[in-house]
XYZ file of C-alpha atoms in Angstrom:
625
model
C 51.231 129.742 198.078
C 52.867 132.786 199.726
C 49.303 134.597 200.379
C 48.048 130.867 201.880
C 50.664 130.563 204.242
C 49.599 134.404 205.309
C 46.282 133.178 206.029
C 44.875 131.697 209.391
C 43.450 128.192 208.681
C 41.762 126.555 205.725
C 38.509 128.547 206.576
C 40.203 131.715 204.586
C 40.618 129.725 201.733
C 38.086 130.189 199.215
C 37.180 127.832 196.434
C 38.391 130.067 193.926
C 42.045 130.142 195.698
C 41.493 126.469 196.060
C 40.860 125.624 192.268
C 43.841 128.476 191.580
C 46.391 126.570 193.769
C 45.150 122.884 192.629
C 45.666 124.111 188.770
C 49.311 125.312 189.682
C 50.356 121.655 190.571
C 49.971 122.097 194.584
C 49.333 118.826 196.208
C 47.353 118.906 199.616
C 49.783 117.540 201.675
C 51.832 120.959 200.235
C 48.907 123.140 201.222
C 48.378 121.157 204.342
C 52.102 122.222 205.818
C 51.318 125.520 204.396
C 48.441 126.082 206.135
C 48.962 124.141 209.612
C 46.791 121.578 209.344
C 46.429 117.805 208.256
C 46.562 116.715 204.715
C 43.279 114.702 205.041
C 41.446 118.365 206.892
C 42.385 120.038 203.115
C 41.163 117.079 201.131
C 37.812 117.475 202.812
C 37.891 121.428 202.762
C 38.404 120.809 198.792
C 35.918 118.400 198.355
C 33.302 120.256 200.257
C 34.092 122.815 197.925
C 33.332 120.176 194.553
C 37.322 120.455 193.348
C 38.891 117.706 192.383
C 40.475 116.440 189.282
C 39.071 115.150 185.801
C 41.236 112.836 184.143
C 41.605 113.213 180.122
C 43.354 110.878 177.688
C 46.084 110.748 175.950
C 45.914 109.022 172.402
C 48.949 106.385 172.456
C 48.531 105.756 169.057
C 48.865 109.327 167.523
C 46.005 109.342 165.908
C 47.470 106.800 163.384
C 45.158 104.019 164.689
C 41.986 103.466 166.638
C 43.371 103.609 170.426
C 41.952 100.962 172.690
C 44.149 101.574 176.015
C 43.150 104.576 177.683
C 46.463 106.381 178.955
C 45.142 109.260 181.488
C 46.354 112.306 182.952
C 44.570 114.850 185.604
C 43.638 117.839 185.156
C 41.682 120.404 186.355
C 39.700 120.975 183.907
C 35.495 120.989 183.598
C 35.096 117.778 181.408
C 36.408 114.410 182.103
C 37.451 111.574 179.559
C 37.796 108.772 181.584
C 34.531 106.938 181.352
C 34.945 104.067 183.601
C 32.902 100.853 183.302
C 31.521 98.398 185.451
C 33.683 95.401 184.316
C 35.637 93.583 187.954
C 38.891 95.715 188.445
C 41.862 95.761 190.264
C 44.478 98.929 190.501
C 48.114 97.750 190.494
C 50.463 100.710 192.488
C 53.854 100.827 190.344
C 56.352 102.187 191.978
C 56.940 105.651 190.958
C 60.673 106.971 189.499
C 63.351 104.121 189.769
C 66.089 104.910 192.271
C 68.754 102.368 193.859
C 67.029 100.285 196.235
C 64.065 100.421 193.812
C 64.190 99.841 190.199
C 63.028 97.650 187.823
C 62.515 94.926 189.631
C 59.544 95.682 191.021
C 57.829 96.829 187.749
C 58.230 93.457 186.303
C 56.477 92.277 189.345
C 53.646 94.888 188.487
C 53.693 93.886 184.733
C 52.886 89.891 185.854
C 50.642 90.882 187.958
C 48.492 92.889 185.563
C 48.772 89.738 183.049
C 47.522 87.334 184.901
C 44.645 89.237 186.128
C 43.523 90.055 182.487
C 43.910 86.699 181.931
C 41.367 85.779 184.494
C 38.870 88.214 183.353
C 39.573 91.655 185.482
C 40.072 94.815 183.826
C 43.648 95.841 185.461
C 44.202 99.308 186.094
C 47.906 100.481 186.674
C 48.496 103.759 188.405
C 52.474 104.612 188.570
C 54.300 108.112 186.950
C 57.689 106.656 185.254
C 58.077 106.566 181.093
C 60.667 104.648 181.489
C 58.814 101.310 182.996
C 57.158 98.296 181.096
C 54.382 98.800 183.032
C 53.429 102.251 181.662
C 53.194 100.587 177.820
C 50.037 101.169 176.214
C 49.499 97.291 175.994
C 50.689 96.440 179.528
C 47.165 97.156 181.182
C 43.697 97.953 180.381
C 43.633 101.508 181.570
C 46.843 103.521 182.535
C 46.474 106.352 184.923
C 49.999 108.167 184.546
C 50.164 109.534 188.151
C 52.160 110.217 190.833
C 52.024 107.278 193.708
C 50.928 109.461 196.576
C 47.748 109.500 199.222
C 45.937 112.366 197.560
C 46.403 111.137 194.030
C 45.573 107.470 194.798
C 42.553 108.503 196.665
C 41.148 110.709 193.244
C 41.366 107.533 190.929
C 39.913 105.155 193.386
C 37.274 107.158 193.714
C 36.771 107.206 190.022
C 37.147 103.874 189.291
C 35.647 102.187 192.063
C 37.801 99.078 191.722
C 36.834 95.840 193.460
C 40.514 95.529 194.802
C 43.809 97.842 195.464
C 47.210 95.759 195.070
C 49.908 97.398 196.949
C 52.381 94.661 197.231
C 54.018 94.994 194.095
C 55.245 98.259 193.825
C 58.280 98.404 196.706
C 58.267 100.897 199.499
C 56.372 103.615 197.891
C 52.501 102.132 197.805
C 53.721 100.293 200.377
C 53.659 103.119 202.815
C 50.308 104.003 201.438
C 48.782 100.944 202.537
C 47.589 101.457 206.195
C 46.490 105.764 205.250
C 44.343 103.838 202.059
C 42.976 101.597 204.463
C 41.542 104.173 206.696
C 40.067 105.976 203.703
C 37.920 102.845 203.105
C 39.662 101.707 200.007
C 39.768 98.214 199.596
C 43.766 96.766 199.792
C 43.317 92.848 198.836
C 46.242 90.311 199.714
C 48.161 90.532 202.625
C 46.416 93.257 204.969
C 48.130 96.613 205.814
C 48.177 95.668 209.738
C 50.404 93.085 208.552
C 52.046 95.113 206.600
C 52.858 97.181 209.498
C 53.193 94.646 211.708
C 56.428 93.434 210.103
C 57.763 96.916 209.971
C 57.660 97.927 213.392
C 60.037 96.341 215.193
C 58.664 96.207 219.061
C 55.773 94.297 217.125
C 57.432 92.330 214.999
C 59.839 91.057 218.176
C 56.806 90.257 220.114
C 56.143 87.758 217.382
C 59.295 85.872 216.654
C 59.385 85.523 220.396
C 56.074 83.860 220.564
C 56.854 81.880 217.562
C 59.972 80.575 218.816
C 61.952 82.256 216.142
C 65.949 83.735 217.013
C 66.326 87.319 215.973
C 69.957 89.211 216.420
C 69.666 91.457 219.556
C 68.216 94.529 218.710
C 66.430 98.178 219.689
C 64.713 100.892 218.222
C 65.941 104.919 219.493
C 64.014 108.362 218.629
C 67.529 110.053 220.626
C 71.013 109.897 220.753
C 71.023 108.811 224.636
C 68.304 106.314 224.095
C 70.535 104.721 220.931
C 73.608 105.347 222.809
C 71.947 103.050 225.842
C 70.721 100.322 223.586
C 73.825 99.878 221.774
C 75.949 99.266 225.208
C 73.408 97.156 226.609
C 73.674 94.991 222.758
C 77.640 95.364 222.288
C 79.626 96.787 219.261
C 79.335 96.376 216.451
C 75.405 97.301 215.702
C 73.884 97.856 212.358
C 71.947 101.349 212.317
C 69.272 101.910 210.250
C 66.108 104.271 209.495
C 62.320 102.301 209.730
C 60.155 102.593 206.486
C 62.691 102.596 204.108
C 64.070 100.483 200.692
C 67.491 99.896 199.422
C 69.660 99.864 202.793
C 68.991 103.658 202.541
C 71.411 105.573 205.485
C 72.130 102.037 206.904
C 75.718 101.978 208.417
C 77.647 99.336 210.532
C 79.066 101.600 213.832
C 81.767 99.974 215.280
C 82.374 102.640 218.433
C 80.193 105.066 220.113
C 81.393 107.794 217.551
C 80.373 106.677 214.905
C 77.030 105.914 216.134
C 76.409 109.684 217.708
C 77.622 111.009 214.040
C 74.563 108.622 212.342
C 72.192 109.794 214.904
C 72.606 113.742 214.555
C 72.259 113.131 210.990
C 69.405 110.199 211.279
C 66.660 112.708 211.205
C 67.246 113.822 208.018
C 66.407 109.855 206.720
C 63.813 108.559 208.970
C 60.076 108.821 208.183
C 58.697 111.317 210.518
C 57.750 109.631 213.482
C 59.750 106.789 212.751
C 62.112 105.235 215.715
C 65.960 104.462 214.721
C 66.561 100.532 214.473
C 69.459 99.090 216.016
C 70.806 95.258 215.699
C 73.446 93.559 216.794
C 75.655 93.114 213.547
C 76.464 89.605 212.837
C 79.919 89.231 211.814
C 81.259 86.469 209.505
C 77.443 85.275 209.084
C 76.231 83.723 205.792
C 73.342 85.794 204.418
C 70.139 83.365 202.787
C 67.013 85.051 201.217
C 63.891 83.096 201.041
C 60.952 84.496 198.218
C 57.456 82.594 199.058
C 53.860 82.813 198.384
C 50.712 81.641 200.424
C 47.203 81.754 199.876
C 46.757 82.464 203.872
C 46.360 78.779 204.702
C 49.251 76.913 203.259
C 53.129 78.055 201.886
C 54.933 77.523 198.994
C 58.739 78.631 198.924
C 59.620 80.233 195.480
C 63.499 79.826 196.116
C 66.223 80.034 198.644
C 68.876 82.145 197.652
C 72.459 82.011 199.793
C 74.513 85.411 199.351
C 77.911 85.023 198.368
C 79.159 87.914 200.004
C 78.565 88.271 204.074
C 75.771 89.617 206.067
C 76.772 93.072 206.281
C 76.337 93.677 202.593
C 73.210 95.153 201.561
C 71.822 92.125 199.618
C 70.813 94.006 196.578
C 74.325 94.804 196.807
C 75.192 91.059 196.948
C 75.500 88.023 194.787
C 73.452 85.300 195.136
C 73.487 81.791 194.112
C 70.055 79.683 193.288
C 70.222 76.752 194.530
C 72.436 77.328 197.852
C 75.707 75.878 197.034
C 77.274 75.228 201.125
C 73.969 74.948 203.418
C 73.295 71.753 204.841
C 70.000 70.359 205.358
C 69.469 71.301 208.801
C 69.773 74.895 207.627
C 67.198 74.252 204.771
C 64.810 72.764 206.841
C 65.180 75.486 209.685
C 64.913 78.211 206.858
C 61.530 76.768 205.195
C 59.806 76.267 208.694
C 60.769 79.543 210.507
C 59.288 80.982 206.833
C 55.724 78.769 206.796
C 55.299 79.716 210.205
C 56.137 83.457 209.763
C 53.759 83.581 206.622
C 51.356 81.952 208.450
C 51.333 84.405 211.848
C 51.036 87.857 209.269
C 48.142 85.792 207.279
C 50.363 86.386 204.117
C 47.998 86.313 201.006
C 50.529 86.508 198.063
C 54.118 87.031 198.125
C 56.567 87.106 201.188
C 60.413 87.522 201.477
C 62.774 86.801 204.441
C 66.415 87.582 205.143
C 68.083 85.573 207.353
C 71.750 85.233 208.963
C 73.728 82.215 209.663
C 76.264 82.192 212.569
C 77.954 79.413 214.134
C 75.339 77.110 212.567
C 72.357 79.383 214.373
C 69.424 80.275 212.077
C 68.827 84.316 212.839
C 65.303 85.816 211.143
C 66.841 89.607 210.092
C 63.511 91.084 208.448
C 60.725 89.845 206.920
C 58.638 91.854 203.976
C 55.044 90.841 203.465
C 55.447 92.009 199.674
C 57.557 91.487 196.181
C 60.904 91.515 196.616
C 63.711 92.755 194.685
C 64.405 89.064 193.762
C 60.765 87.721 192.213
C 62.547 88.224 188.610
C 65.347 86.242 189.580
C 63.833 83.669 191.288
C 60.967 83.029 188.316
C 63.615 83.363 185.761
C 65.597 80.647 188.055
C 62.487 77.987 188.795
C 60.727 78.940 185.295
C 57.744 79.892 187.386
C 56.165 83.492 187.148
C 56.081 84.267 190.951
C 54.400 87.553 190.635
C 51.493 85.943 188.332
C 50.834 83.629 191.322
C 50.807 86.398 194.040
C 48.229 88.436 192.073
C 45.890 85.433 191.380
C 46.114 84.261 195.151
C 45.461 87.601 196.350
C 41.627 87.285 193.998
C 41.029 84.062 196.139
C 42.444 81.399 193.866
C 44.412 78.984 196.357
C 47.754 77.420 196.052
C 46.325 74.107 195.507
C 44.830 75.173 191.910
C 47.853 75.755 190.402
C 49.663 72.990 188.596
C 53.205 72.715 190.126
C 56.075 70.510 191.107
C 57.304 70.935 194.088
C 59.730 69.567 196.861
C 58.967 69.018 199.607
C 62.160 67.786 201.459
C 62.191 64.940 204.301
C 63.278 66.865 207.421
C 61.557 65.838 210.175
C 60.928 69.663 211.242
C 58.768 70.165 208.184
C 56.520 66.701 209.045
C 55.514 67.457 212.654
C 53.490 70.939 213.835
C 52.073 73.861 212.343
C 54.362 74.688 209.796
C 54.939 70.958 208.276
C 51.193 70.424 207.840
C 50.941 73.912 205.971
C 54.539 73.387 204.205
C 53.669 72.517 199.930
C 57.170 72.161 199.015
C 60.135 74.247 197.062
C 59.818 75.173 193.756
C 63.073 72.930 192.272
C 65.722 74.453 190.516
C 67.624 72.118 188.401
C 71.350 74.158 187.218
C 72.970 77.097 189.342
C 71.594 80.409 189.332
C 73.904 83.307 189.851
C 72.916 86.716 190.014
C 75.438 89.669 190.328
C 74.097 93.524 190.461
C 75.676 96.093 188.302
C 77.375 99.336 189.271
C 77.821 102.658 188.167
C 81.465 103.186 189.481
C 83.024 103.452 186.082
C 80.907 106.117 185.549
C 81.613 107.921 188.786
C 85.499 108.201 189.161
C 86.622 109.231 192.712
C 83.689 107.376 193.808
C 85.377 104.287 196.633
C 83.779 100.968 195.570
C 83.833 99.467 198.618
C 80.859 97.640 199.682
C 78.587 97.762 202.776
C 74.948 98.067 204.250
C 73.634 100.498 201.492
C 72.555 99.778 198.512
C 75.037 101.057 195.385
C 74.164 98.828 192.609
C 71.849 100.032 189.733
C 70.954 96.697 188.138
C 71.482 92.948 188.082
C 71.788 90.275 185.593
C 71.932 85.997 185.612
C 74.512 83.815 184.792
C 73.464 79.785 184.673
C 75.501 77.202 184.579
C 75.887 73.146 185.430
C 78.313 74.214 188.143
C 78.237 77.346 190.319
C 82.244 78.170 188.700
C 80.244 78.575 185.348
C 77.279 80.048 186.296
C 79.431 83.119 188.394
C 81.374 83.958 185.609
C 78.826 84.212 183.208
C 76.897 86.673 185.516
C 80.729 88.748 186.113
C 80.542 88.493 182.182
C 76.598 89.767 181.855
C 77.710 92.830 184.576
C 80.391 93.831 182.438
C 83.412 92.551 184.482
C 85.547 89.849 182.617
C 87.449 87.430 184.948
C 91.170 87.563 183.818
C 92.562 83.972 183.215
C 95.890 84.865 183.467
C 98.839 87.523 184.928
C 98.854 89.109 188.570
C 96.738 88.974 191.515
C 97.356 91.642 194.071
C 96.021 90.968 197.871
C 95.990 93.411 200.226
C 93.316 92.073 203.373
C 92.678 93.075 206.982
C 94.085 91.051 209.890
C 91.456 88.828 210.288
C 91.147 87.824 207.330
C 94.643 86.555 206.326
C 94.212 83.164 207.388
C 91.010 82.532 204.684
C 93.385 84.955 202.125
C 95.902 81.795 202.317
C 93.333 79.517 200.281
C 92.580 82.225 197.904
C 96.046 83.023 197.236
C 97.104 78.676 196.802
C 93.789 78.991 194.205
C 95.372 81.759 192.374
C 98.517 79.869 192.079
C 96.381 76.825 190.929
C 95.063 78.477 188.231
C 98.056 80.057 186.761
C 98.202 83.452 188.348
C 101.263 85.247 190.344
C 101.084 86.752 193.828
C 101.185 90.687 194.452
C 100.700 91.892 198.178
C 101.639 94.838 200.508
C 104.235 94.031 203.693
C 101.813 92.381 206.217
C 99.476 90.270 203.587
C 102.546 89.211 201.612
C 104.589 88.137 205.235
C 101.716 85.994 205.853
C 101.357 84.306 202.361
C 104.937 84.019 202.210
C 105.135 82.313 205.720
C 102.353 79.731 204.519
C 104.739 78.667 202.094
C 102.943 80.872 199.077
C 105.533 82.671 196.328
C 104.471 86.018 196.609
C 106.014 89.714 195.300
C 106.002 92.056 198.312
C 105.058 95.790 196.477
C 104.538 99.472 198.569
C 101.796 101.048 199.462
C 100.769 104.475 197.982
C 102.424 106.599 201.127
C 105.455 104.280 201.255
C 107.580 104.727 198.215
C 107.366 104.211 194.513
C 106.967 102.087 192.485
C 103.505 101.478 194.772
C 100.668 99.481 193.589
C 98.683 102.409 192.627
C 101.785 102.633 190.251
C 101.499 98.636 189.254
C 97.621 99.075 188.388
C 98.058 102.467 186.091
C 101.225 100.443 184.190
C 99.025 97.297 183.268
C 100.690 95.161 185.793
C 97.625 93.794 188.086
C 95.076 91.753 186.511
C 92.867 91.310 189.296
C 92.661 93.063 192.911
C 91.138 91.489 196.329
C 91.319 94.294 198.638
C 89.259 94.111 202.098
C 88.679 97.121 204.274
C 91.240 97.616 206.789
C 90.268 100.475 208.874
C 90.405 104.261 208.953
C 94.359 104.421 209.076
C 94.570 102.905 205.826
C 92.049 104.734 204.218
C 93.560 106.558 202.062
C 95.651 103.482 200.705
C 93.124 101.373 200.280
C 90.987 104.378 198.501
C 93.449 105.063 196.292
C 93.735 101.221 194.759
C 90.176 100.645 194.440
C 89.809 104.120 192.620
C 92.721 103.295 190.176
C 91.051 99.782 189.768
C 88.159 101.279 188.607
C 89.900 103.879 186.304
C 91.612 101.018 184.440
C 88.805 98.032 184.515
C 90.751 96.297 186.562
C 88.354 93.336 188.672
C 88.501 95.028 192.243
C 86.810 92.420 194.982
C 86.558 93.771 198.578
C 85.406 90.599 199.932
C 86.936 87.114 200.545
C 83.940 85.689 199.904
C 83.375 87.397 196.542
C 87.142 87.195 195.830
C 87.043 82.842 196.141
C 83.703 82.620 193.830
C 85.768 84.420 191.393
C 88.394 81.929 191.876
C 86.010 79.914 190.976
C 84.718 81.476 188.051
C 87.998 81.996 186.175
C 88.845 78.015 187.292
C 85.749 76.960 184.889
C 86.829 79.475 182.081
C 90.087 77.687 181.921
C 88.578 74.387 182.019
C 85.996 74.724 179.057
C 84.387 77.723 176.965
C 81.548 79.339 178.626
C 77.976 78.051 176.420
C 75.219 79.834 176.056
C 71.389 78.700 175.621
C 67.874 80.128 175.674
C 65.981 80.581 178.860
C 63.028 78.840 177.153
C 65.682 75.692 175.946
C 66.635 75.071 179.617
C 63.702 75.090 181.263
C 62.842 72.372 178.658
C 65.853 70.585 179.637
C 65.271 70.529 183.027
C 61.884 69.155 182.697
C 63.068 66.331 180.445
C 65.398 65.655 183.015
């Protein structure tokens, strides 16, 4: 690579140096930053020159059996083993290594989708890199291309196969961002189109369209320089919610409460935006409930999967946040606002297959915060929840089957929004959901001491799991239970909660008491319990004496902690209790929201033994019902 660089252009590369480079692993987006020039100029310099890659198998059954699924690898080699045939096909893009913000999640949604197009007769070809995914099985598709998820390598088995269709909705960001670039090549992307795609990405677009539609969005801006973000955040008003374009997981998302903090995000933004990406900037909705909404539509009519109210606030990334299945506090006003604002957004990107949207609720207002024309971290969830595979759906609508041919029940609600307009004529219904679905993601803090777990806009959790239950009490404790944190149901409670929040901290400490647990709190959380007429033990902080709570936590004293962020003078304090909660498997909550469904959870403990049944037995149940 050292001579290429040397050289003037791609002209001075021969074929032989070509074929030499392409053997040592070089991909020609590598050689096109090399050499100056455009990744798409070095494909067609390579081509011109008849490299490319041959694709040979490997034998997934060791030679112990006859091997039906061909499992491929490229090379460059002279012969190739692929063989293609001319059966109807359809290449599923997996997404690639599993990282926070994109894990397994999105494989299962890959996995369906490869199902239910066997099912109807396609031969389903899956192109993703990971051993560790379902969807790189020998039995998961007909023919496995073990790949990397890029342009250039995309491109090569496309060209092989010749499929009849490209799905790229079911693999997160990663084929995502291939989408338009694929496009442009002439490969043909079926479902929801990658204009659409893009569309709901860029945010000058997208804010065209929710003003057309009619649609509230949080005040918002998109910068490229610190002056520019600087400008738009004054002219919105502190606090704003920062974030890169093109990205998954809440990646180098942070909520800047003062110029400062905002001018330290931006001199470090460029090292997280896509190149050529703008900065977004929103107006951060305090104290808002956070709702997702998973749907499908054929491109002429919606169905909505599931809608999915966060227990934590908006603020927390939402892979980051509970969620409960059916909502367990919005009124019908809100559902009905939620399901139109979705039909009609579906309906303006010509959605073919699945959708999600993230909304806010403030002061009864419906906001729209982003809307992803794709699977969603929450398909599992929600299919596990309804007993509907969501993914198997998307994959069928996106081969022309309509919504109409499936057999389903569905809810359609008797809001007068949904009857009259646009929306209620092309609304199906709600999938129904008969028990309380709670799921809770899993993180990795125990295994990282000294890491803080505090919470916020990106994404630290590395899984998820489901608790169900009749009421929402049961079903949150059995998902605690699933994620490896067991409620206590007896001993000390220590509080320790910022200013505004001590008037809501008053219910969650006269819970506590209800339930059988004592009161714990540092000087100005314990004055205000104590003034509401609460029994509560007033204990130091770590810089003001000893024994502190630090001290309390280490000695077996606390048996849960609700600690909310205070600011950066208590820091260290607050740092310092989480950390220690951690060390010791102590519960740690660091929001009031979290800290009163756990109230909740350890309330149904007490009252009855937590049961357990199949998956299979309850959806069984619920249709007997």
């Amino acid at each position: 690579l050292g001579r290429v660089e040397g050289l003037e252009g791609l002209e001075g590369v021969s074929a032989e140096s070509m074929l030499r480079m392409k053997r040592s692993g070089f991909g020609d987006e590598e050689l096109a930053l090399a050499l100056r020039t455009t990744e798409s100029a070095v494909r067609d310099r390579r081509v011109s020159q008849s490299i490319k890659p041959v694709y040979k198998r490997v034998d997934t059954c060791a030679a112990e059996f006859e091997s039906f699924t061909p499992y491929l690898y490229s090379s460059y080699e002279p012969t190739c083993e692929s063989s293609p045939n001319a059966r109807r096909k359809v290449v599923i893009l997996g997404s690639g290594p599993n990282r926070i913000g994109q894990g397994i999640e999105f494989d299962y949604c890959c996995c369906h989708a490869s199902f239910a197009l066997r099912e109807d007769g396609y031969e389903t070809i899956m192109v993703n890199c990971n051993p560790e995914t379902v969807s790189t099985d020998y039995d998961t598709s007909d023919r496995l291309y073990f790949e990397p998820v890029t342009l250039e390598d995309v491109m090569e088995i496309v060209n092989e196969e010749k499929p009849d269709g490209v799905i790229v909705q079911f693999g997160g960001q990663t084929p995502l961002n291939l989408a338009l670039p694929l496009k442009k090549a002439g490969v043909p992307i079926i479902g929801t189109s990658p204009e659409s795609i893009d569309l709901a990405e860029d945010r000058k677009q997208f804010g065209q369209l929710l003003t057309t539609l009619g649609i509230p969005q949080p005040d918002n801006g998109s910068a490229t320089s610190l002056p520019e973000a600087r400008k738009i955040a004054a002219r919105i008003g502190y606090p704003v919610l920062v974030r890169p374009s093109y990205v998954l997981g809440g990646r180098a998302m942070v909520i800047a409460y003062d110029e400062t903090t905002l001018d330290e995000y931006m001199r470090e933004a460029v090292d997280y935006s896509s190149p050529g990406r703008p900065i977004l900037i929103d107006r951060f909705l305090e104290d808002a409930t956070e709702v997702d909404v998973d749907a499908l539509s054929d491109g002429e009519y919606v169905m909505i999967g599931g809608i999915m109210e966060h227990i934590e606030e908006a603020g927390i990334h939402s892979g980051d946040s509970s969620c409960v299945l059916p909502s367990f506090s919005l009124n019908e006003d809100h559902m009905e606002k939620l399901c139109a604002y979705t039909v009609e957004l579906a309906l303006a990107l010509k959605v073919k297959g699945l959708m999600n949207a993230q909304y806010a609720i403030q002061d009864g207002k419906v906001f729209v915060l982003e809307v992803n024309p794709r699977a969603s971290r929450t398909v599992p969830y929600v299919s596990k929840a309804t007993g509907v595979p969501l993914a198997k759906l998307a994959a069928r609508l996106m081969t022309d089957r309509t919504l109409a041919s499936f057999d389903l029940t569905l809810d359609r609600g008797s809001g007068t929004l949904l009857k009259n307009g646009r929306a209620g004529s092309a609304f199906l219904g709600m999938l129904p959901v008969k028990q309380f679905c709670v799921k809770s993601p899993v993180f990795p803090f125990s295994k990282f001491h000294g890491v803080d777990p505090i919470l916020g806009p990106e994404m630290r959790s590395t899984g998820e799991v489901m608790g169900i239950g009749e009421q929402f009490g049961e079903a949150f404790a059995k998902s605690q239970l699933s994620a490896g944190t067991r409620l206590p149901l007896e001993g000390r409670a220590f509080l320790s909660v910022r200013d505004k929040d001590k008037s809501k901290a008053i219910e969650i400490g006269r819970r506590l008491l209800d339930v059988g647990f004592d009161l714990v709190a540092t000087r100005g959380t314990a004055q205000h319990l104590s003034e509401a007429g609460l029994p509560v033990r007033t204990v130091y902080k770590v810089m003001e004496g000893r024994p502190n709570i630090v001290d309390l936590i280490k000695g077996g004293e606390i048996q849960l902690l609700v600690n909310t962020p205070i600011g950066a003078k208590s820091f260290f304090d607050e740092k310092a209790i989480r950390r220690a909660a951690v060390q010791h498997r102590v519960p740690c909550i660091t929001t009031l929201a979290g800290a009163m469904a756990a109230v909740n959870g350890i309330a149904a403990l007490k009252s009855e033994p937590i049961r357990v049944l199949a998956l299979q037995d309850l959806h069984e149940m619920a249709v007997g019902r």
